[in-house]
Coordinates of C-alpha atoms in Angstrom, one line a residue:
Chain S
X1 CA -11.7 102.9 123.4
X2 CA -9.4 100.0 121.8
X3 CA -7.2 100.1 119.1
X4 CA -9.2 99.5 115.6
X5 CA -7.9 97.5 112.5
X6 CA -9.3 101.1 110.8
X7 CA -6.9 103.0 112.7
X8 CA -4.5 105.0 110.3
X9 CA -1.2 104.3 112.6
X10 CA 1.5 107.0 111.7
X11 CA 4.9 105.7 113.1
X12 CA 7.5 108.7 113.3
X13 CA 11.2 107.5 113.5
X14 CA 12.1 103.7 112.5
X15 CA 15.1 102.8 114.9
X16 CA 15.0 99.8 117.2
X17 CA 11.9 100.8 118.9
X18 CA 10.1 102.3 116.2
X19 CA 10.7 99.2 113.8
X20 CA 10.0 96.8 116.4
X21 CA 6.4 99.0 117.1
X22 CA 5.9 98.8 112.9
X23 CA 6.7 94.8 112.6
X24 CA 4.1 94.2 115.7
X25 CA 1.6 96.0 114.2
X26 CA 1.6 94.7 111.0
X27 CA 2.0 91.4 112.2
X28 CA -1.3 91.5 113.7
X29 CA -3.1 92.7 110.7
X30 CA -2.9 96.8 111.5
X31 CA -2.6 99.4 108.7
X32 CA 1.3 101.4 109.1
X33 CA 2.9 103.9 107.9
X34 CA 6.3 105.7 109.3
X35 CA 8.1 108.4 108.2
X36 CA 12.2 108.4 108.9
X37 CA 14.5 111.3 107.8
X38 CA 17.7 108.5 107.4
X39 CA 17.3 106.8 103.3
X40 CA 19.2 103.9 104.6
X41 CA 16.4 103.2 106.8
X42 CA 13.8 104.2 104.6
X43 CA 15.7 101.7 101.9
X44 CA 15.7 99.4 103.8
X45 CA 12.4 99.3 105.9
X46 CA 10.6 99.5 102.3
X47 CA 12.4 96.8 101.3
X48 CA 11.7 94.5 104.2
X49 CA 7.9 95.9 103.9
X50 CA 8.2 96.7 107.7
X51 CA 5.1 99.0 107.5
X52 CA 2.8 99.6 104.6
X53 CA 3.7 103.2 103.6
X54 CA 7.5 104.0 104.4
X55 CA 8.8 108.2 103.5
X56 CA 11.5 110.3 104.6
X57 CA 9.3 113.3 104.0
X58 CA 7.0 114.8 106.5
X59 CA 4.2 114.2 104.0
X60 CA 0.7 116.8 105.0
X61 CA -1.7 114.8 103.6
X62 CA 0.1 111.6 105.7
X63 CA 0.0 113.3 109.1
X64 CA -3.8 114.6 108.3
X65 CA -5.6 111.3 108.3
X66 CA -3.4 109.1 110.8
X67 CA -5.3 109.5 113.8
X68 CA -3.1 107.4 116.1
X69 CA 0.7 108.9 116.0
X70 CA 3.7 107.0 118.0
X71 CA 6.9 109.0 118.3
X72 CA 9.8 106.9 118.5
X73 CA 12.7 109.6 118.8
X74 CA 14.7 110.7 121.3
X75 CA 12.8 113.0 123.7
X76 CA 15.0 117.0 122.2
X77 CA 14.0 115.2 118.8
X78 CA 10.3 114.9 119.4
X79 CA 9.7 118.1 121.1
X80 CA 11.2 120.0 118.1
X81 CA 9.2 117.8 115.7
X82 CA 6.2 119.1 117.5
X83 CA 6.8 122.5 117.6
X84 CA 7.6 122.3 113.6
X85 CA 5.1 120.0 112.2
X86 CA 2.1 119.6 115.2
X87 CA -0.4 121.9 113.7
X88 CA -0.5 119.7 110.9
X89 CA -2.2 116.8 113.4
X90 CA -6.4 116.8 112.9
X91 CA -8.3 117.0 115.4
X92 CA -9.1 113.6 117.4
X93 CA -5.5 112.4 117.1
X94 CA -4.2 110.9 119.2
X95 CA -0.3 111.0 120.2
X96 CA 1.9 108.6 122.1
X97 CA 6.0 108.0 122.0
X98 CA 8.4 105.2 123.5
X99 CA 10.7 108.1 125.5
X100 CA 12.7 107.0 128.5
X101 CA 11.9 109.9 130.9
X102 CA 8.4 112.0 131.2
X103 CA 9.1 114.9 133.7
X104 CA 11.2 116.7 130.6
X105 CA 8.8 116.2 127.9
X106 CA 5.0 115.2 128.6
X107 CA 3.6 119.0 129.6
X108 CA 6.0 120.6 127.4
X109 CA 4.4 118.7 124.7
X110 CA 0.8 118.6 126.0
X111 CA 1.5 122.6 125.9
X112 CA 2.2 123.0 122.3
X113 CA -0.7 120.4 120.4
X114 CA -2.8 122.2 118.7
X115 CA -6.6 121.5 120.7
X116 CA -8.5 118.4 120.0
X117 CA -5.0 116.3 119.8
X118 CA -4.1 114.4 123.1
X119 CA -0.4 113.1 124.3
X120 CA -0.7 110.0 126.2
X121 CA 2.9 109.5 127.5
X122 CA 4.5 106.2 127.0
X123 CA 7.5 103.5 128.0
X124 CA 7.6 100.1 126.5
X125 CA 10.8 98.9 129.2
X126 CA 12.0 96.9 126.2
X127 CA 15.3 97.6 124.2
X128 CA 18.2 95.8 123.0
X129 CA 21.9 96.7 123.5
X130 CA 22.2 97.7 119.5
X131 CA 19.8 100.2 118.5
X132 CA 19.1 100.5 114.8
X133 CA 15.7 99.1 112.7
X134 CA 18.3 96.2 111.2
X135 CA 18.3 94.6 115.1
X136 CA 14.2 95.3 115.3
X137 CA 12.4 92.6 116.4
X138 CA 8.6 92.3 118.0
X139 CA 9.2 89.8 120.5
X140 CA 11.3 92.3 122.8
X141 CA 8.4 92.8 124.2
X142 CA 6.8 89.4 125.3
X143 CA 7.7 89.3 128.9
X144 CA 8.8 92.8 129.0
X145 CA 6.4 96.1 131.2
X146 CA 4.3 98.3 129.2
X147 CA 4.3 101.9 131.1
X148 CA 1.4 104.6 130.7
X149 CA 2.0 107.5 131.9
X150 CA -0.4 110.0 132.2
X151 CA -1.1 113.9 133.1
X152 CA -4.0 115.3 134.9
X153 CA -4.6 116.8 131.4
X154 CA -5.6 112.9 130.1
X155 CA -8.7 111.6 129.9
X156 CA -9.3 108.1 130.4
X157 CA -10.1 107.5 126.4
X158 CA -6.9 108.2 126.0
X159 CA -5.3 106.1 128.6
X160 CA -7.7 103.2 127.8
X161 CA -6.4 103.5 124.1
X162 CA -2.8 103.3 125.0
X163 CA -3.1 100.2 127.3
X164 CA -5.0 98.7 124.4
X165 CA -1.8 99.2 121.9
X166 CA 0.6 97.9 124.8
X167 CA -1.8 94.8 125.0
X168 CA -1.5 94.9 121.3
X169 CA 2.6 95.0 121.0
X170 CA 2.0 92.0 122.7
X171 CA 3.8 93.6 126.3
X172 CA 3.3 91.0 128.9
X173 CA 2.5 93.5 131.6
X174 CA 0.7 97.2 131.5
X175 CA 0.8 99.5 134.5
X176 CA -0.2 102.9 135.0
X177 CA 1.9 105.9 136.9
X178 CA 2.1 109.8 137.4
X179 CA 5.5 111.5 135.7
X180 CA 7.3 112.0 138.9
X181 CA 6.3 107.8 140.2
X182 CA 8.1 107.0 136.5
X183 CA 10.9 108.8 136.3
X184 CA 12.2 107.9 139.9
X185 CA 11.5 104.3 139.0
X186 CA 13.6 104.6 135.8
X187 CA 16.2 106.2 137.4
X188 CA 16.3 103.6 140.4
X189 CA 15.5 100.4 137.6
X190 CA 17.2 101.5 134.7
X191 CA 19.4 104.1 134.8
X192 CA 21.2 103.7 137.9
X193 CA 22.5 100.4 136.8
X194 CA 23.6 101.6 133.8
X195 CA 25.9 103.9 136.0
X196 CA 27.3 100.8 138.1
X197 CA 27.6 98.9 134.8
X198 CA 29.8 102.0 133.4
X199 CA 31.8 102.6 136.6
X200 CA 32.4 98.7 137.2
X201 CA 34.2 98.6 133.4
X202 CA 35.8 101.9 134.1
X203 CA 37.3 100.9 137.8
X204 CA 40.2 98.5 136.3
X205 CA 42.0 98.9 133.2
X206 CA 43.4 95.2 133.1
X207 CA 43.0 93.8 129.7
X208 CA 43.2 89.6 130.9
X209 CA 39.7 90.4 133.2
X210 CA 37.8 89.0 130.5
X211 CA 40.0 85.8 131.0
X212 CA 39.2 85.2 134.4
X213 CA 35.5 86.2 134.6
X214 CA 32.6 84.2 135.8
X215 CA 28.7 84.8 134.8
X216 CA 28.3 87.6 137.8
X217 CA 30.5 89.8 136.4
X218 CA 29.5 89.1 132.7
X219 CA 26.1 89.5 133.5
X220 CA 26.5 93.1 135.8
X221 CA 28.3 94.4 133.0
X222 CA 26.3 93.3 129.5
X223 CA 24.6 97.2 129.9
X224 CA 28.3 98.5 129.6
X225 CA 28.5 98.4 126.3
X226 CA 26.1 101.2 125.7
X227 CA 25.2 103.9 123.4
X228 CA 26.8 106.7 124.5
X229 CA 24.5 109.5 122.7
X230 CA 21.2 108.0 124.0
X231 CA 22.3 107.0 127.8
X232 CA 24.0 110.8 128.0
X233 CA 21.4 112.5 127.5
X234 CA 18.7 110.5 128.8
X235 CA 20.8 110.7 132.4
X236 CA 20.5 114.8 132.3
X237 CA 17.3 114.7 131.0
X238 CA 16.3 113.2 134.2
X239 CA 19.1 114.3 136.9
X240 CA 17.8 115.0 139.5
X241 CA 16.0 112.0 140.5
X242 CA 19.0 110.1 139.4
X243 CA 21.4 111.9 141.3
X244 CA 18.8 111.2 144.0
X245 CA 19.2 107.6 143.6
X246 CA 22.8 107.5 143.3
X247 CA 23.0 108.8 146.1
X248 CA 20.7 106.4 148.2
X249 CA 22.5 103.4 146.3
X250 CA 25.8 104.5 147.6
X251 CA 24.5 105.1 151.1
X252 CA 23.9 101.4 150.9
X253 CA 27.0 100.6 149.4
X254 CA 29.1 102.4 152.2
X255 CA 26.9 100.8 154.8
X256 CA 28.3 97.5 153.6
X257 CA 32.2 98.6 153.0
X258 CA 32.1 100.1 156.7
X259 CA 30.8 96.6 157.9
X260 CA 34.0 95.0 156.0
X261 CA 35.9 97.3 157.5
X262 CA 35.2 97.0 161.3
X263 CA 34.6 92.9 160.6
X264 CA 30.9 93.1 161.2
X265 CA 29.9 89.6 160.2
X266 CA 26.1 90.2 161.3
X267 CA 25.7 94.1 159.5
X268 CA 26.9 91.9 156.5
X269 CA 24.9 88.8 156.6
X270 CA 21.8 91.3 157.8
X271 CA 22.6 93.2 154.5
X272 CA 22.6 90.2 152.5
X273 CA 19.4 88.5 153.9
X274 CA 17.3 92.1 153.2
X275 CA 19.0 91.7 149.6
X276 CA 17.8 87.8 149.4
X277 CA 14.5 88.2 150.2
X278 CA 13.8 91.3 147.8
X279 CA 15.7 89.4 145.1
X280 CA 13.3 86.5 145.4
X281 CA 10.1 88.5 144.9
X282 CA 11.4 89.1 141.3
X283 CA 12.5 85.4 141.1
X284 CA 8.9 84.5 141.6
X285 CA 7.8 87.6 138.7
X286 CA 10.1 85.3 136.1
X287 CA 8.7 81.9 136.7
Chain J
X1 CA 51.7 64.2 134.8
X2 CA 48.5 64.1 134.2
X3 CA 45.2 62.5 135.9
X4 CA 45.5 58.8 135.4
X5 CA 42.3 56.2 135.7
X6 CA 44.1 54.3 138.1
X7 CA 44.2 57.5 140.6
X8 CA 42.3 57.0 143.8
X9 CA 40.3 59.9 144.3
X10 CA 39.0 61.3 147.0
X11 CA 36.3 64.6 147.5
X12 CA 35.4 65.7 151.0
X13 CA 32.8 68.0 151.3
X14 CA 29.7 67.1 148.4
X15 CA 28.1 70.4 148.3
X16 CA 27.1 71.7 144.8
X17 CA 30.7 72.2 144.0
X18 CA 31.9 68.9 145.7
X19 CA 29.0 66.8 144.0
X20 CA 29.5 68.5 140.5
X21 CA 33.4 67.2 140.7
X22 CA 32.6 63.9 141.6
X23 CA 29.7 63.6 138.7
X24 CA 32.1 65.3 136.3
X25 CA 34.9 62.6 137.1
X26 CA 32.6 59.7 137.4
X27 CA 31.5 60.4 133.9
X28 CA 34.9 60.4 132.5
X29 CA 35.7 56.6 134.3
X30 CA 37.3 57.8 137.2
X31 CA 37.1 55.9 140.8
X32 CA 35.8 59.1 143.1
X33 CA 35.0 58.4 146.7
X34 CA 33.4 60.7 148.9
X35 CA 33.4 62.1 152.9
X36 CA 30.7 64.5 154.0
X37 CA 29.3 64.7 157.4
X38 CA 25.8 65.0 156.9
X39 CA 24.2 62.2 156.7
X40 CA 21.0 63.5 154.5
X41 CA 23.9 63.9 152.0
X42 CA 25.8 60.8 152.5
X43 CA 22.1 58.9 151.8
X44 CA 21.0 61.1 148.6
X45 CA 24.6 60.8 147.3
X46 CA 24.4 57.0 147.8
X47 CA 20.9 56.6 146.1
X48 CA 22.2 59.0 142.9
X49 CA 25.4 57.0 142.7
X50 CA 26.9 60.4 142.5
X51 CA 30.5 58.5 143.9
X52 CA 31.7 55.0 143.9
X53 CA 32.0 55.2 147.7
X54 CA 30.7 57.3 150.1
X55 CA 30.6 57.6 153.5
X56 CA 30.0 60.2 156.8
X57 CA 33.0 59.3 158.4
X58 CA 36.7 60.0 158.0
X59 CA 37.9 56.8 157.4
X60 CA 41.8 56.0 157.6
X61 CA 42.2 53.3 155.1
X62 CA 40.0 55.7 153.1
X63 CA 42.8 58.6 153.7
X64 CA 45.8 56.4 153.6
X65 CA 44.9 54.8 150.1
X66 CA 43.5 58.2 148.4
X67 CA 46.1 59.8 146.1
X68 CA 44.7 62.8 144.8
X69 CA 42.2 64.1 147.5
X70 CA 39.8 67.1 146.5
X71 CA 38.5 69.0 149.6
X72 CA 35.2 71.1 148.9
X73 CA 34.6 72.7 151.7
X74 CA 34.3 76.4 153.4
X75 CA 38.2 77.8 153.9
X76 CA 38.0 77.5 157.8
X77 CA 36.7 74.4 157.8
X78 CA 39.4 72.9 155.2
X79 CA 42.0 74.0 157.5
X80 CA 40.8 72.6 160.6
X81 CA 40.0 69.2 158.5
X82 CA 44.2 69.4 158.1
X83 CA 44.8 70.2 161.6
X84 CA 42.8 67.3 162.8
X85 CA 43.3 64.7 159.8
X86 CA 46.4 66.1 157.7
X87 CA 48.5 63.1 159.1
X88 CA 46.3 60.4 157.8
X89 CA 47.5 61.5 154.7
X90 CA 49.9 59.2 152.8
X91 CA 53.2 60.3 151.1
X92 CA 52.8 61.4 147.8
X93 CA 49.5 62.5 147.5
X94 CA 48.3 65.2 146.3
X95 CA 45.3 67.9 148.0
X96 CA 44.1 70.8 146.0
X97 CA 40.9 72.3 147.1
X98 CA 37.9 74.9 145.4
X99 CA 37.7 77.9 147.4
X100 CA 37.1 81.3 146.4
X101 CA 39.8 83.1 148.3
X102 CA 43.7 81.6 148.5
X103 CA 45.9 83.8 150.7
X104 CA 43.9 83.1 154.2
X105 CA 44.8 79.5 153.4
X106 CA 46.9 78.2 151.2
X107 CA 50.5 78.8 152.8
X108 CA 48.9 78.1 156.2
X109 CA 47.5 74.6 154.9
X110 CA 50.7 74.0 153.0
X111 CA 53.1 74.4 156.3
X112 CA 50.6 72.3 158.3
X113 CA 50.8 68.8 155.2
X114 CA 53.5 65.8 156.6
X115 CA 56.4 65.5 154.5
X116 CA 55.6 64.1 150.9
X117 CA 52.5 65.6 151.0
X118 CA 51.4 68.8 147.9
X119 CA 48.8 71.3 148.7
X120 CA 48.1 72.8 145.1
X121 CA 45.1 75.6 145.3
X122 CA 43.0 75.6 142.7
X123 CA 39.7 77.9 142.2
X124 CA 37.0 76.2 139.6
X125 CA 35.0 79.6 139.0
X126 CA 31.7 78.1 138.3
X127 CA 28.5 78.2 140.1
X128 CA 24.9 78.4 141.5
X129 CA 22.5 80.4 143.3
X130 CA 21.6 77.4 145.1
X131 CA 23.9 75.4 146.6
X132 CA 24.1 71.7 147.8
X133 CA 24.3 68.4 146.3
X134 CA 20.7 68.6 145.0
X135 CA 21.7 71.3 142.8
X136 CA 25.5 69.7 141.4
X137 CA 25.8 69.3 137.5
X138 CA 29.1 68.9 135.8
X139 CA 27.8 70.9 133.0
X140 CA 28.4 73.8 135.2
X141 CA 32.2 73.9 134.2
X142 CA 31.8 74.3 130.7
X143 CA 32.5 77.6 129.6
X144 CA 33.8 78.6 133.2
X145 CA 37.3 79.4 134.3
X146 CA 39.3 77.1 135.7
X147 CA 42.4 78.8 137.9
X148 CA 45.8 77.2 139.5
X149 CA 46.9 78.9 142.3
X150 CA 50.5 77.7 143.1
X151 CA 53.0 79.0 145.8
X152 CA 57.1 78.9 145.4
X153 CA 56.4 75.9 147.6
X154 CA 54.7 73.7 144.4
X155 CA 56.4 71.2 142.1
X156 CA 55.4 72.0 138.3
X157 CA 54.3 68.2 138.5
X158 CA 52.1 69.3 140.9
X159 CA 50.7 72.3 139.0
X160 CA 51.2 70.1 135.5
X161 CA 48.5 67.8 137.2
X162 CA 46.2 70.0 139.0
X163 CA 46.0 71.6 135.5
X164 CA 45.0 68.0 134.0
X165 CA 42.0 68.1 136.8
X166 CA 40.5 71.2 135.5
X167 CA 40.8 69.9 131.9
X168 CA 39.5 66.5 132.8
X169 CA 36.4 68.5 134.3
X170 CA 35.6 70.0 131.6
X171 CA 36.6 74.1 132.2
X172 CA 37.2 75.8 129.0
X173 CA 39.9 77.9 130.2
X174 CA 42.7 76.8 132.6
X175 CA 45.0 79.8 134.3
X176 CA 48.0 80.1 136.5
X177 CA 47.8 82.8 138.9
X178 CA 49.5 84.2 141.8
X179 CA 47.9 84.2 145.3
X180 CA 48.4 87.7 145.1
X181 CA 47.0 88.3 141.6
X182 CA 44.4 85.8 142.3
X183 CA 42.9 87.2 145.4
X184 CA 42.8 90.9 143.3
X185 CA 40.9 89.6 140.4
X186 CA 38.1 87.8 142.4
X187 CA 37.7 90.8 144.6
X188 CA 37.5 92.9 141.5
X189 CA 35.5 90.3 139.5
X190 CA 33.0 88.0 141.9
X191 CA 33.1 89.8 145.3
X192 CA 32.5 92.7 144.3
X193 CA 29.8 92.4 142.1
X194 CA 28.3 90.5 145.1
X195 CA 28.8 93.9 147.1
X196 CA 27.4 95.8 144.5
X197 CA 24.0 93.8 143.8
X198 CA 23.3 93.9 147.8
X199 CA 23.7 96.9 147.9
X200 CA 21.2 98.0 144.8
X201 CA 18.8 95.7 146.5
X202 CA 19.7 97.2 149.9
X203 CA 18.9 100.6 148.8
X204 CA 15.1 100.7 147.6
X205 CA 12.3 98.9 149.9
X206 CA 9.7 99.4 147.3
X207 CA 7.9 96.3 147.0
X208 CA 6.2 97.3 143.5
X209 CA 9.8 97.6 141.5
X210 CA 9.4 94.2 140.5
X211 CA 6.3 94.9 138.5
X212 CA 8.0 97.8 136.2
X213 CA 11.8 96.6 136.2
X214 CA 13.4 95.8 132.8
X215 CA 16.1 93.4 131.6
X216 CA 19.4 95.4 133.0
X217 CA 18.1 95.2 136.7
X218 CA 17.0 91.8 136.7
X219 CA 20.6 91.0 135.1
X220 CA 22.0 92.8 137.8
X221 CA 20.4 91.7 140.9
X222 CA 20.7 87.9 140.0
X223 CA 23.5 87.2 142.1
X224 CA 21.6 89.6 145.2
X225 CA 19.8 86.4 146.4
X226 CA 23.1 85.2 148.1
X227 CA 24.1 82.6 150.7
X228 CA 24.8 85.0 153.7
X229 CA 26.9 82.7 155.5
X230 CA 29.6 81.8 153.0
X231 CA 29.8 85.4 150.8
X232 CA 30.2 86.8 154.4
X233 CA 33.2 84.7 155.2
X234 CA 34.3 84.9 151.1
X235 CA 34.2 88.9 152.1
X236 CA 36.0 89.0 155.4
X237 CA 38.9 86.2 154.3
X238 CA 39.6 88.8 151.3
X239 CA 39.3 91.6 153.4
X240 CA 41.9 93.8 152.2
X241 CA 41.6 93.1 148.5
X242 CA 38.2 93.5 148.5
X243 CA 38.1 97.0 150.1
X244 CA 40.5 98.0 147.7
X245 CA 38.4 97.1 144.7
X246 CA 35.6 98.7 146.7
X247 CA 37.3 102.0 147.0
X248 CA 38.5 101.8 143.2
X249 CA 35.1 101.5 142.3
X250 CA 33.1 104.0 144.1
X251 CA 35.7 106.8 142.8
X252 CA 34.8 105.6 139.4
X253 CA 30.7 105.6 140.6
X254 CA 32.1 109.3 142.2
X255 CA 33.6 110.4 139.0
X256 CA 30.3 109.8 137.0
X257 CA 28.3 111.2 139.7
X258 CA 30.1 114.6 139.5
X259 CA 29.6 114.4 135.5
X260 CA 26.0 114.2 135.4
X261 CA 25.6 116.8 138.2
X262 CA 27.6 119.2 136.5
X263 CA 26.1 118.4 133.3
X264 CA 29.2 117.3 131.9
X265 CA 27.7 115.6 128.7
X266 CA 31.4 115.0 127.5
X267 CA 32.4 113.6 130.8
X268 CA 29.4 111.2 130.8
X269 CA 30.2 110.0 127.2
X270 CA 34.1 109.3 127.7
X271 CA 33.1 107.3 130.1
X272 CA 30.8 105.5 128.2
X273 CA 33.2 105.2 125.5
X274 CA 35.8 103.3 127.4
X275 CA 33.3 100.8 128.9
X276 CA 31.9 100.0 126.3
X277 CA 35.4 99.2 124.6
X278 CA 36.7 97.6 127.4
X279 CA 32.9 95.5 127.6
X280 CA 33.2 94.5 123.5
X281 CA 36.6 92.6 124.6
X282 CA 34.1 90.6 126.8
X283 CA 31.6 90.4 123.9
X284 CA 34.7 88.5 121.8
X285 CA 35.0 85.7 124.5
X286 CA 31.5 84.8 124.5
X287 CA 30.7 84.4 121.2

């Protein structure tokens, strides 16, 4: 099953993601609509026609005859929005969102849909340091990996559908993987460095760095500027696998301060040539 | 004083940082002649016209006549190029040099010069991945940092003119530092940074990560395909400083650690706040 131009798309929550999602599909010639509970947004994504339909009502007859729903909120957000408003989903739906960790959400919300409407858990590894549908933009995601991440509960309808809409977003890559394969990935990919971004800017409290700096340090520390309400909780939403692989990461990092130490040139050049070669796998991924 | 177009100058060692000064100062007029001992250089350096002169030998009339003399080489090597050469050196030249750490060498090279002779440290923070004279570009320095490393021992002519280099190069910002300070900041800034991206890439051996990972670990890891030989020298020469930074760091990386375990929202979120302030002040420099 592939996305259809008859497909009534139901967008819920119009920030950076959400927006971006709403521009694609209209851009390619797909019917939108997307509800918002913020006016300003609702102002202002009805007056930049960013989706057909735009409300800040969760409308009945709206929700009854979209049959393809993306949830673009943060993960507490959505799970309350289900267990308010998800027996007002018809039958055949079918559900996906943009969330950064699965293990906290996907059964919990597979548990509560009313039968006949399926979650297909998703994670467009797209964003932009300033959330907020003014900074939405549809080419984030040219170049960027399109995550599905199914249950055993999914069938393969559903996950053929929601490879079809990354494809569609115009993502430059699609893979597939279970909860647990995701989140430990995110934690080791994404949120890890967010946590040596934060700590690097929160080791030294000397205001003339930025003088001095070159492009390593400038370009370790662009995450640092972050969003504080999102990062928060999307760390404890998935703790323990990040605490798992901060952990591993600072094994490695004391490996290498105890080679300083002793003046083991060879544990540190050995260090550095495992870390060249890995780095130039994902050289080759860019070119 | 400032650089004058009737200065001979002189770069030994055309590496990507040697070859970069010589095409900067060749564009601006200047007479640049060149030393490096490997004869593939010598040859491709020749065919580019990347100096007026160049040659694989160290040739006295060369040294005697040279008034300004730029060495670009590894620290160890510079000062066993003074041990062996320093005396070919006329009165009233000037050396200054472009390596990344200053207190291993600079008052040894200094106390080693004949009379008449200045040794002004300078560190041109600007760079590659890839090094060698294939790879030099003047362009490099625009934008970068330029820093001027002086002792008690150097004249402010000398500093007034090593500071007229960097300008004539092209850096966009030119600094007087300490030793001291100096060897701090780049342990804080560029070497450990290094540290940190080998050790990210040092602590996952999944070969797959590369197929799911997003912008902030691709940012990141850049600088992780290193050149072994010279970071592990860069390490050990800064030894002390660097641990120190190390050690700063990791209670910082500690600090957050214990926050999410505890699931210490607030604790996670002040120290989001103050990276992110401290990051914006980096934001205002690069726009």
């Amino acid at each position: 099953m592939e996305l259809n131009k008859k497909d009534n798309i139901l967008i819920v929550g119009l920030g950076l993601i959400g927006g971006s999602y709403a521009k694609a599909l209209k851009n390619k010639g797909f019917c939108v609509s997307a509800i918002d509970t913020d006016r300003d947004t609702v102002g202002y994504a009805r007056k930049m026609k960013i989706a057909d339909y735009v409300t800040d009502k969760v409308e009945t007859d709206l929700i009854a005859k979209s049959n393809l729903i993306i949830f673009a909120l943060y993960p507490h957000i959505f799970v309350d929005w289900i267990k308010e408003y998800g027996n007002l989903i018809s039958y055949g739906t079918i559900i996906t969102d943009v969330t950064g960790v699965k293990g906290i959400i996907t059964e919990k919300i597979q548990s509560m849909l009313p039968n006949g409407v399926e979650f297909i858990a998703a994670h467009p590894m797209a964003g932009k340091e300033h959330l907020g549908i003014e900074n939405s933009d549809p080419n984030i995601f040219c170049g960027a990996n399109y995550l599905v991440v199914p249950t055993k509960k999914n069938t393969e309808n559903a996950i053929q559908f929601c490879k079809s809409l990354g494809e569609t977003l115009g993502f430059s890559n699609i893979a597939v993987l279970s909860t647990e394969e995701h989140d430990n990935m995110i934690a080791f990919l994404s949120q890890l460095t967010h946590c040596i971004a934060v700590s690097l800017m929160c080791a030294d409290d000397n205001e003339h760095l930025s003088e001095f700096t070159g492009d390593s340090f400038r370009d370790l520390t662009r995450i640092a500027d972050i969003n504080d309400e999102m990062w928060s909780g999307l760390f404890l939403d998935n703790k323990e696998a990040l605490l798992f692989q901060m952990e591993k990461y600072r094994s490695a990092f004391d490996e290498l301060f105890g080679y300083i130490k002793n003046n083991d040139r060879n544990g540190i050049r050995n260090m550095m040539k495992i870390s060249s070669k890995r780095r130039q796998i994902f050289n080759k991924k860019e070119e």
